mmCIF file of C-alpha atoms and ligand atoms in Angstrom:
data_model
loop_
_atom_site.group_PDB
_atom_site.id
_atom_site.type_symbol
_atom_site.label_atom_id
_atom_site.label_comp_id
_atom_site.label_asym_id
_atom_site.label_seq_id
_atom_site.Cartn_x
_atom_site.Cartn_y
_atom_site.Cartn_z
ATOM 1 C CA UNK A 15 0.000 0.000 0.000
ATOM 2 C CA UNK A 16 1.086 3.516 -1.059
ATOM 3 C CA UNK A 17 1.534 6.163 1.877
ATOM 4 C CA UNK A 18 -0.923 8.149 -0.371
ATOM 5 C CA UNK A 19 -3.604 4.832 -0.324
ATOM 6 C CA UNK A 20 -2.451 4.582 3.480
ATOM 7 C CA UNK A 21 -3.243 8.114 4.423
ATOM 8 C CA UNK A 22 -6.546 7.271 2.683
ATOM 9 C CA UNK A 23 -7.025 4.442 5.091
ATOM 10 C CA UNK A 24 -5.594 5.102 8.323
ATOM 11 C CA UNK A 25 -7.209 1.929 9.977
ATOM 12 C CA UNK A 26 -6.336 -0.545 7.913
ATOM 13 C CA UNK A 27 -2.515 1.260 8.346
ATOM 14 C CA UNK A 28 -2.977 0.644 11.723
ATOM 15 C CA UNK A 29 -3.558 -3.206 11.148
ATOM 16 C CA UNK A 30 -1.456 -4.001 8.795
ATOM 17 C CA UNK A 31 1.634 -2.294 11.253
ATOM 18 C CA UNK A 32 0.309 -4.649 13.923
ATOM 19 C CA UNK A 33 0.390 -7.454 12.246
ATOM 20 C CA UNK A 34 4.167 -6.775 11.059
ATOM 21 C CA UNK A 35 5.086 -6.102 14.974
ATOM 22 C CA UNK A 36 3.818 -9.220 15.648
ATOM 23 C CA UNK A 37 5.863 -11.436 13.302
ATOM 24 C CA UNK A 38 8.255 -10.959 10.742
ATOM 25 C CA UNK A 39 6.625 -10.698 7.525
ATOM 26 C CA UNK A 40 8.158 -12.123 4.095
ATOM 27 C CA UNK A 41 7.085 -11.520 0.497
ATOM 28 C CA UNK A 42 5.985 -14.244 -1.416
ATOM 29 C CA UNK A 43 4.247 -14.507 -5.067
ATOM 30 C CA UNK A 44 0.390 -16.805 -5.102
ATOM 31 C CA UNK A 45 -0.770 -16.824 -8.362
ATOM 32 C CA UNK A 46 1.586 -14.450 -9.499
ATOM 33 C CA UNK A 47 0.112 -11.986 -6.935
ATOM 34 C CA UNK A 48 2.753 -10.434 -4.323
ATOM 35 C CA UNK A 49 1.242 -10.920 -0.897
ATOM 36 C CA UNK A 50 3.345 -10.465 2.746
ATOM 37 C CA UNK A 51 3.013 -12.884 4.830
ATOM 38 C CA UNK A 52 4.286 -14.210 8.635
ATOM 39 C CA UNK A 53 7.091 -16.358 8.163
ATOM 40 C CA UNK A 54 7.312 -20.184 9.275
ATOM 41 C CA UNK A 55 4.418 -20.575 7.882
ATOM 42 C CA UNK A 56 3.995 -23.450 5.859
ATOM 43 C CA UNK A 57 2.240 -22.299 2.288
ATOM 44 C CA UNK A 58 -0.777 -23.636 2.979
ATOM 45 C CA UNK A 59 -1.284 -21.384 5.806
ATOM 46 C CA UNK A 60 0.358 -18.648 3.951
ATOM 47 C CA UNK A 61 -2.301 -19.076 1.284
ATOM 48 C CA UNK A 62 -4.901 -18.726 4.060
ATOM 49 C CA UNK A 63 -3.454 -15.465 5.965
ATOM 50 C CA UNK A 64 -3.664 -14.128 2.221
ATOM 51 C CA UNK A 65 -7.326 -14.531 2.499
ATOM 52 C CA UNK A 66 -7.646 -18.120 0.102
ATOM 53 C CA UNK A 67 -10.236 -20.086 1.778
ATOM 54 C CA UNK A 68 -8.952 -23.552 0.802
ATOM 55 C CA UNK A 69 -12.213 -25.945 -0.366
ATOM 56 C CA UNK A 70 -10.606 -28.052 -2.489
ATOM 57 C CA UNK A 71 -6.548 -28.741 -2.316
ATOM 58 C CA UNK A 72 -6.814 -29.106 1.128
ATOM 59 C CA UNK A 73 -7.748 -32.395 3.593
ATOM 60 C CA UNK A 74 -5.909 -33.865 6.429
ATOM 61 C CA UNK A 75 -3.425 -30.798 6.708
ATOM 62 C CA UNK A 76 -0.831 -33.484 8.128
ATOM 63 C CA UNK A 77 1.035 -34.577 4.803
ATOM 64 C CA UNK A 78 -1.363 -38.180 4.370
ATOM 65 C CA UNK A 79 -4.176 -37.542 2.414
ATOM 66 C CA UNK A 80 -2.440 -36.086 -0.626
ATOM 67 C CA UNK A 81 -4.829 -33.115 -1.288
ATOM 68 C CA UNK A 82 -2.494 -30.214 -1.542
ATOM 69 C CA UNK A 83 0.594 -31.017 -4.081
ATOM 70 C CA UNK A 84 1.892 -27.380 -5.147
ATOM 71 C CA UNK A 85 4.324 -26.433 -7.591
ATOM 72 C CA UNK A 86 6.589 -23.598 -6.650
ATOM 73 C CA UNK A 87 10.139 -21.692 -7.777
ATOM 74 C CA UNK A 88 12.414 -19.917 -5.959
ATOM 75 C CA UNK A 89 13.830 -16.878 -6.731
ATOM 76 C CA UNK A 90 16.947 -16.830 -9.362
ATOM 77 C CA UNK A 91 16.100 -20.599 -9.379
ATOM 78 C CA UNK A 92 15.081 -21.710 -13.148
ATOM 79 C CA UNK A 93 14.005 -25.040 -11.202
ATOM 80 C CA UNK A 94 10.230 -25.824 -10.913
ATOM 81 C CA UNK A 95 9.764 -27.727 -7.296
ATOM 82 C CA UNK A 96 7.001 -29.640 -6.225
ATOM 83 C CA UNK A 97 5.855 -30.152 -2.028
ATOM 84 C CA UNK A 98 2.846 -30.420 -0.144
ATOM 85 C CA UNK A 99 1.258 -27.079 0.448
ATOM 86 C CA UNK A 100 1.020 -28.472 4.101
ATOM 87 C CA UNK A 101 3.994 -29.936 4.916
ATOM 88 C CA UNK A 102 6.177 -26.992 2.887
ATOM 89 C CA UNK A 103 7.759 -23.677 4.986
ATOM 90 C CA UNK A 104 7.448 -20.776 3.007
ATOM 91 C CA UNK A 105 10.726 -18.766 1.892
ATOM 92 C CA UNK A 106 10.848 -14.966 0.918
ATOM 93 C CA UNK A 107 9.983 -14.389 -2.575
ATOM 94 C CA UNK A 108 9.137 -18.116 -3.473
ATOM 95 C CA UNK A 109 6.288 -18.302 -6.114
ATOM 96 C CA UNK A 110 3.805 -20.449 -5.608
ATOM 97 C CA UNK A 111 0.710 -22.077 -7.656
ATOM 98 C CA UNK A 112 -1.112 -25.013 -6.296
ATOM 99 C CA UNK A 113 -2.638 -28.174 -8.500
ATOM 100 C CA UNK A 114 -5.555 -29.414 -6.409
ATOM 101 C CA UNK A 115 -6.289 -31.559 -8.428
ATOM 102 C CA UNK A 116 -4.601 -32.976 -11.451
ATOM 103 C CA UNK A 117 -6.265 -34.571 -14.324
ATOM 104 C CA UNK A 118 -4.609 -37.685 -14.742
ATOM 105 C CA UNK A 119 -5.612 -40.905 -16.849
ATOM 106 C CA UNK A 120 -7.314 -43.361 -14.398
ATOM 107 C CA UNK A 121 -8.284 -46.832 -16.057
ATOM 108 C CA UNK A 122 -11.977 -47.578 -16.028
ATOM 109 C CA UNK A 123 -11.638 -51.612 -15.145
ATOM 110 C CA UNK A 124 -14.352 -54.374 -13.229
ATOM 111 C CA UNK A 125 -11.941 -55.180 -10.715
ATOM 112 C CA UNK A 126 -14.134 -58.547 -9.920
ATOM 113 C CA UNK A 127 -12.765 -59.459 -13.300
ATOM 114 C CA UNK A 128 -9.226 -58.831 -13.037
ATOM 115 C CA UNK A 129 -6.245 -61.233 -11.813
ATOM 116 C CA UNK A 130 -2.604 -61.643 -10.496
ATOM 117 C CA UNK A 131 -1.630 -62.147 -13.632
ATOM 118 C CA UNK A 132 1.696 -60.000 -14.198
ATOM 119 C CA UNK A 133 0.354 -58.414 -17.072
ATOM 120 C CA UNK A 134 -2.659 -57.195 -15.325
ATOM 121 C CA UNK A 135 -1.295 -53.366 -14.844
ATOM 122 C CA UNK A 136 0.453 -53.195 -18.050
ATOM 123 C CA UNK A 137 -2.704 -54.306 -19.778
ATOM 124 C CA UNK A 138 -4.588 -51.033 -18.498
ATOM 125 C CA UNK A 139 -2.014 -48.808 -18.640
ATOM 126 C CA UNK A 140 0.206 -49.504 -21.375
ATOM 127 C CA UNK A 141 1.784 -45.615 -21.193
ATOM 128 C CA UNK A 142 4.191 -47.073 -18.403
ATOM 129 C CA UNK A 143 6.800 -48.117 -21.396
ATOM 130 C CA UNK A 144 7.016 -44.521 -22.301
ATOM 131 C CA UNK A 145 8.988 -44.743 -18.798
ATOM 132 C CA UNK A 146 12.121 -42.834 -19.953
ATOM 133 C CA UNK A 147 13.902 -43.723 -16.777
ATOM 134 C CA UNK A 148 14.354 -40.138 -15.888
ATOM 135 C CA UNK A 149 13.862 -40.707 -11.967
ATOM 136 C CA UNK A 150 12.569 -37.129 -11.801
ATOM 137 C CA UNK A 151 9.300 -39.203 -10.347
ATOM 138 C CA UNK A 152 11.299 -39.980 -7.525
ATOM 139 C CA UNK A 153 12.969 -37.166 -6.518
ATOM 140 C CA UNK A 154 9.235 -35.143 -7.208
ATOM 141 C CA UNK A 155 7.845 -37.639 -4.004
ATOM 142 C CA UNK A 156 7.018 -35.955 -0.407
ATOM 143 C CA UNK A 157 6.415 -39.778 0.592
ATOM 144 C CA UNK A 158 10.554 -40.496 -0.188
ATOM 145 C CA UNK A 159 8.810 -43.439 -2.281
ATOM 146 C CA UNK A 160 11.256 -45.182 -5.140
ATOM 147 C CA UNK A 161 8.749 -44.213 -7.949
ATOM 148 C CA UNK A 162 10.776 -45.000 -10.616
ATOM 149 C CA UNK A 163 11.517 -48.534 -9.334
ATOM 150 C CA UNK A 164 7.843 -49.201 -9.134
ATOM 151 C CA UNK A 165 7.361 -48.451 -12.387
ATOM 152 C CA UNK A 166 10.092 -51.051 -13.186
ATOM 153 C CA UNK A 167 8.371 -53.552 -11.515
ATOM 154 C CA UNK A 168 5.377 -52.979 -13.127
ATOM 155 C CA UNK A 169 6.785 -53.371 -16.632
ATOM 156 C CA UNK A 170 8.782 -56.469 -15.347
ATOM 157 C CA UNK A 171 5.045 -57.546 -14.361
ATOM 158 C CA UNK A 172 6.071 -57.782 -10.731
ATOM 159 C CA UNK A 173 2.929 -56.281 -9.055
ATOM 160 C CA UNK A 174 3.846 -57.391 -5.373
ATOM 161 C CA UNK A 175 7.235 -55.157 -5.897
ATOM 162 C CA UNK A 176 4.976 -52.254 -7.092
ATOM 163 C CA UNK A 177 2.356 -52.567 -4.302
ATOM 164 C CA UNK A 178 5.479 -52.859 -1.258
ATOM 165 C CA UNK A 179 7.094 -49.768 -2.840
ATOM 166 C CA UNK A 180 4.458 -47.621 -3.124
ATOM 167 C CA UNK A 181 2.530 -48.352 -0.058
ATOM 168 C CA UNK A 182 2.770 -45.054 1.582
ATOM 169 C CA UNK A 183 1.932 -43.449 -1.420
ATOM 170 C CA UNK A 184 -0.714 -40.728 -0.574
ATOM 171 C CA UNK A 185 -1.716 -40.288 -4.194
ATOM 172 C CA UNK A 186 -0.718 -36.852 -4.567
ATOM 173 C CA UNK A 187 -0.082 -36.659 -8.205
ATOM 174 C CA UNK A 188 3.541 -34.977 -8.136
ATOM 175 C CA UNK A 189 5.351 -37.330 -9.720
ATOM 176 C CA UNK A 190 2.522 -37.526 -12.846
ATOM 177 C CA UNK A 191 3.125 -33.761 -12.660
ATOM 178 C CA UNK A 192 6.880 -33.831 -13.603
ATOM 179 C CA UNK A 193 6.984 -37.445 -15.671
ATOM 180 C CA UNK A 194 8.608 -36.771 -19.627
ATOM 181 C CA UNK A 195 6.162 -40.235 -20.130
ATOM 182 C CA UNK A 196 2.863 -38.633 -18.923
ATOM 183 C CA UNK A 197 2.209 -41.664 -16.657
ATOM 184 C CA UNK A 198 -0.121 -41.988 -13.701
ATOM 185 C CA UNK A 199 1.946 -43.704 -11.008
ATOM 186 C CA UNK A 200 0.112 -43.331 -8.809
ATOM 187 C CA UNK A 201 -2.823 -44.986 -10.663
ATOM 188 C CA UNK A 202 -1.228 -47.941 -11.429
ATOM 189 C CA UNK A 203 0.419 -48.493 -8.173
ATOM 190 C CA UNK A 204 -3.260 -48.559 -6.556
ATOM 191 C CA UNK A 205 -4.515 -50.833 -8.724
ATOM 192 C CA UNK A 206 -1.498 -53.038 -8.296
ATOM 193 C CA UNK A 207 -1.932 -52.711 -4.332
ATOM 194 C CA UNK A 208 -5.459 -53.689 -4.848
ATOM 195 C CA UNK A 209 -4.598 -56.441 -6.821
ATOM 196 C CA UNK A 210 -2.059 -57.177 -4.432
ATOM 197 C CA UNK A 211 -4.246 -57.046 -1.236
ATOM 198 C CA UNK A 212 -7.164 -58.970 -2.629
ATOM 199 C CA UNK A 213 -5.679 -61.582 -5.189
ATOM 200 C CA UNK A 214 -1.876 -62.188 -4.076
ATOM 201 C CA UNK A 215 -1.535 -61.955 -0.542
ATOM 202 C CA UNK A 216 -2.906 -64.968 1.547
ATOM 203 C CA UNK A 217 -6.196 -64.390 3.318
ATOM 204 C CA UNK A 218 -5.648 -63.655 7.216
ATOM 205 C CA UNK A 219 -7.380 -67.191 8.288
ATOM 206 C CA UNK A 220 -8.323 -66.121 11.721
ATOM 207 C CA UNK A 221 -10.056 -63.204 9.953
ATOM 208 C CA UNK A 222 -12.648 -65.453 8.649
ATOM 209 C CA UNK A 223 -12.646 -66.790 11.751
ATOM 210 C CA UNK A 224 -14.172 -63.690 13.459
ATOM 211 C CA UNK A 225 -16.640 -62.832 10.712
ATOM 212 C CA UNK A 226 -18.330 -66.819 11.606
ATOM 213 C CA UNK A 227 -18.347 -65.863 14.901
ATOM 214 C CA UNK A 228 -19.996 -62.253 14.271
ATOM 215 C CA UNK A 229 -22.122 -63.938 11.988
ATOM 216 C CA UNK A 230 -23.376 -66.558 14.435
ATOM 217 C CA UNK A 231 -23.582 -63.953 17.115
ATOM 218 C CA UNK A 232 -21.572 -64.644 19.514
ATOM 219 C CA UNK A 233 -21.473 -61.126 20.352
ATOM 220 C CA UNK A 234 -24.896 -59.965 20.288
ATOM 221 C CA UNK A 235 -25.311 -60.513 23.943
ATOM 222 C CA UNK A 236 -22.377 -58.510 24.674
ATOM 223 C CA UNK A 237 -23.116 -55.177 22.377
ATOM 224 C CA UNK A 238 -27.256 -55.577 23.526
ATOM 225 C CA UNK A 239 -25.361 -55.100 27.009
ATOM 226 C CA UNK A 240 -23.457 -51.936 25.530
ATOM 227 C CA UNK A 241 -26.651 -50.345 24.098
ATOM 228 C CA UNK A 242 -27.630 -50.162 27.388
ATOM 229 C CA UNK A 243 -25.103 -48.462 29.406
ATOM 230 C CA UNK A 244 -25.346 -44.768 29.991
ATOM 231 C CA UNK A 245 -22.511 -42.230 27.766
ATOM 232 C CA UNK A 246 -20.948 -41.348 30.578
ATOM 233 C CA UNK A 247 -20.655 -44.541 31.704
ATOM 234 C CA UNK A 248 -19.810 -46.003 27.989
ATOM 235 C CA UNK A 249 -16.565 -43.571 27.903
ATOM 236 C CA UNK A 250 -15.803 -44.646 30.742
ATOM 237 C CA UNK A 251 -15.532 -48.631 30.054
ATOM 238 C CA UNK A 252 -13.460 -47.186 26.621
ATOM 239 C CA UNK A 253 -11.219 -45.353 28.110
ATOM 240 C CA UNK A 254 -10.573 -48.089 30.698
ATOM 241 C CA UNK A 255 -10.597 -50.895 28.150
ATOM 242 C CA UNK A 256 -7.285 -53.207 27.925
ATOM 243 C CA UNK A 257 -5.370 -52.188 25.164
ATOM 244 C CA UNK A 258 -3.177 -54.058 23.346
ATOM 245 C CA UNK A 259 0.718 -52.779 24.409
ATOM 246 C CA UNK A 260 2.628 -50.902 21.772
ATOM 247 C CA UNK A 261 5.589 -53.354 22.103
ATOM 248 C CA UNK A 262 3.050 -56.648 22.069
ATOM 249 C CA UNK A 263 4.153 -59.691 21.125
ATOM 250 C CA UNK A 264 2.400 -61.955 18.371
ATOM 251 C CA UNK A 265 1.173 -64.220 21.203
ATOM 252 C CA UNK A 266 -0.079 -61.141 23.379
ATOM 253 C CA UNK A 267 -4.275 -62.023 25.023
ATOM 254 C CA UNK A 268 -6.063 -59.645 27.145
ATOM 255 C CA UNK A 269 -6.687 -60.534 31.029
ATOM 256 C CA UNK A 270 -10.766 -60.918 29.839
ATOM 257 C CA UNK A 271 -10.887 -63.671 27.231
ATOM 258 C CA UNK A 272 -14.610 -63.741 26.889
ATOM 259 C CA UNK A 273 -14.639 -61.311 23.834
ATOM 260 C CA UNK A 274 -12.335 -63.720 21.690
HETATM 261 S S1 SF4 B 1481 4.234 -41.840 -5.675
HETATM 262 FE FE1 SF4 B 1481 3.498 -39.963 -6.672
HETATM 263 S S2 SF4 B 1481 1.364 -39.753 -6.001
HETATM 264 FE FE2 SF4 B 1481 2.391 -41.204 -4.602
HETATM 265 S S3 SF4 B 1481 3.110 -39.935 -2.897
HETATM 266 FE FE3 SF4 B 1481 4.816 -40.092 -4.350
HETATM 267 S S4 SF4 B 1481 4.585 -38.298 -5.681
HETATM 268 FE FE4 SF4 B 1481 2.656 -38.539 -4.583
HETATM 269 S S1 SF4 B 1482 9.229 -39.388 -14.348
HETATM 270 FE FE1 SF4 B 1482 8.086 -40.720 -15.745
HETATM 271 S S2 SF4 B 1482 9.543 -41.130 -17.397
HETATM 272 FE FE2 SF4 B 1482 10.774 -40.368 -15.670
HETATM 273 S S3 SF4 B 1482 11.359 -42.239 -14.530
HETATM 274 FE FE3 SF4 B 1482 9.456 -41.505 -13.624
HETATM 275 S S4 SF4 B 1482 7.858 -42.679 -14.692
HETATM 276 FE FE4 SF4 B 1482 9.718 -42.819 -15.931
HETATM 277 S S1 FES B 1483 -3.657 -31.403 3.268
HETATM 278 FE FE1 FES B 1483 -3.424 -33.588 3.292
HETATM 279 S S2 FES B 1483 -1.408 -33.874 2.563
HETATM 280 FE FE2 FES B 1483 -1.580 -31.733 2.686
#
């Protein structure tokens, strides 16, 4: 603001002053758009004390649910960088542009329909042998995942590989953002965990174990009791529950077996 536009507005002078006594402010570019903002923020924040009011690009705010990839250069830098909006701190003079959402190729398939065979991914998504080998997949990934690898396995046909390496993938998008092959990773590596979790893994036998019992049951009695007990009296038995230790062994049993 202009001391001629600030003599206009003494008030919102007055603000602005207070809000630079009370942290250091730093400049930084959204949208092209120079706005001054507290530092240690992280940009999604930063976005926020600019006045953005995030609806979409934003969910769990703790770097999991992938919602808020953002692309972003720093100055004298010819470098495009990609981060979550907000897991990223914000430096002076950074510009910033966010990609809520990013329209990547998603296979339509009837998963009912679809096996382990190693061909399975490839068959959808046969883009992945544009895979130049670039890496710049990997080094795009908050999650420290080994994209490029898991692409590898995927044209090797070795969906297990793909599904362990990407598991903490929080389907962000940023490596289909910076890939020379226009894949969607992330894409493929969720259908390969799915295929993965529901057609190569062995079924957890004392899983179907418990749904019998639920089935014929056995622990009606027990939640009828439940439904009866007063809220206060309901947190109460939850918060007092026996929970199973942090450290517990494979072998580890409550004190009260009735419930197993
Ligand atoms: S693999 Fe891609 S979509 Fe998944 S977390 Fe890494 S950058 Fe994001
Ligand atoms: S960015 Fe794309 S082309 Fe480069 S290694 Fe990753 S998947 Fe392959
Ligand atoms: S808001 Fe969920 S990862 Fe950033």
């Amino acid at each position: 603001m202009s001391v001629k536009e600030e003599n206009k507005n003494p008030a919102e002078a007055a603000v602005k002053e207070e809000k630079k006594t009370a942290a250091k402010l730093i400049p930084i570019y959204i949208m092209g758009k120079r706005y001054e903002v507290p530092e240690g923020l992280t940009i999604m924040k930063a976005m926020e004390y600019a006045g953005y009011v995030l609806i979409r690009g934003c969910g769990c705010r703790g770097g999991t649910c992938g919602a808020c990839g953002t692309v972003y250069r720093k100055p004298g830098d010819y470098k495009l960088q990609v981060a979550l909006a907000c897991q990223k701190t914000i430096e002076p003079d950074m510009y910033i542009a966010q990609i809520p959402f990013f329209p990547a190729n998603r296979a339509r398939y009837e998963f009912a329909g679809l096996t382990s065979a190693p061909e399975e991914v490839f068959k959808l998504y046969p883009e992945m042998f544009r895979c130049v080998a670039c890496n710049s997949c990997t080094k795009a990934c908050p999650q420290g995942i080994e994209v490029m690898d898991a692409v590898s396995a995927l044209k090797q046909g070795n969906i297990s590989e793909a599904a362990r390496l990407s598991f903490d993938c929080i389907q962000c998008g940023l490596c289909t953002s910076r890939c020379f092959g226009e894949l969607a990773q992330y894409h493929m590596f969720q259908l390969a965990r799915r295929i993965y979790g529901a057609r190569i893994v062995p079924r957890a036998e004392h899983l179907a174990g418990m749904v019998k019992a639920v089935n014929e049951g056995k622990y009606d009695r027990f939640l009828d009791e439940l439904k009866q007990v007063k809220e206060d009296e309901l947190k109460k038995l939850y918060q007092e529950r026996e929970a199973e230790p942090m450290t517990a062994g494979e072998d580890w049993k409550p004190k009260d077996t009735r419930y197993l």
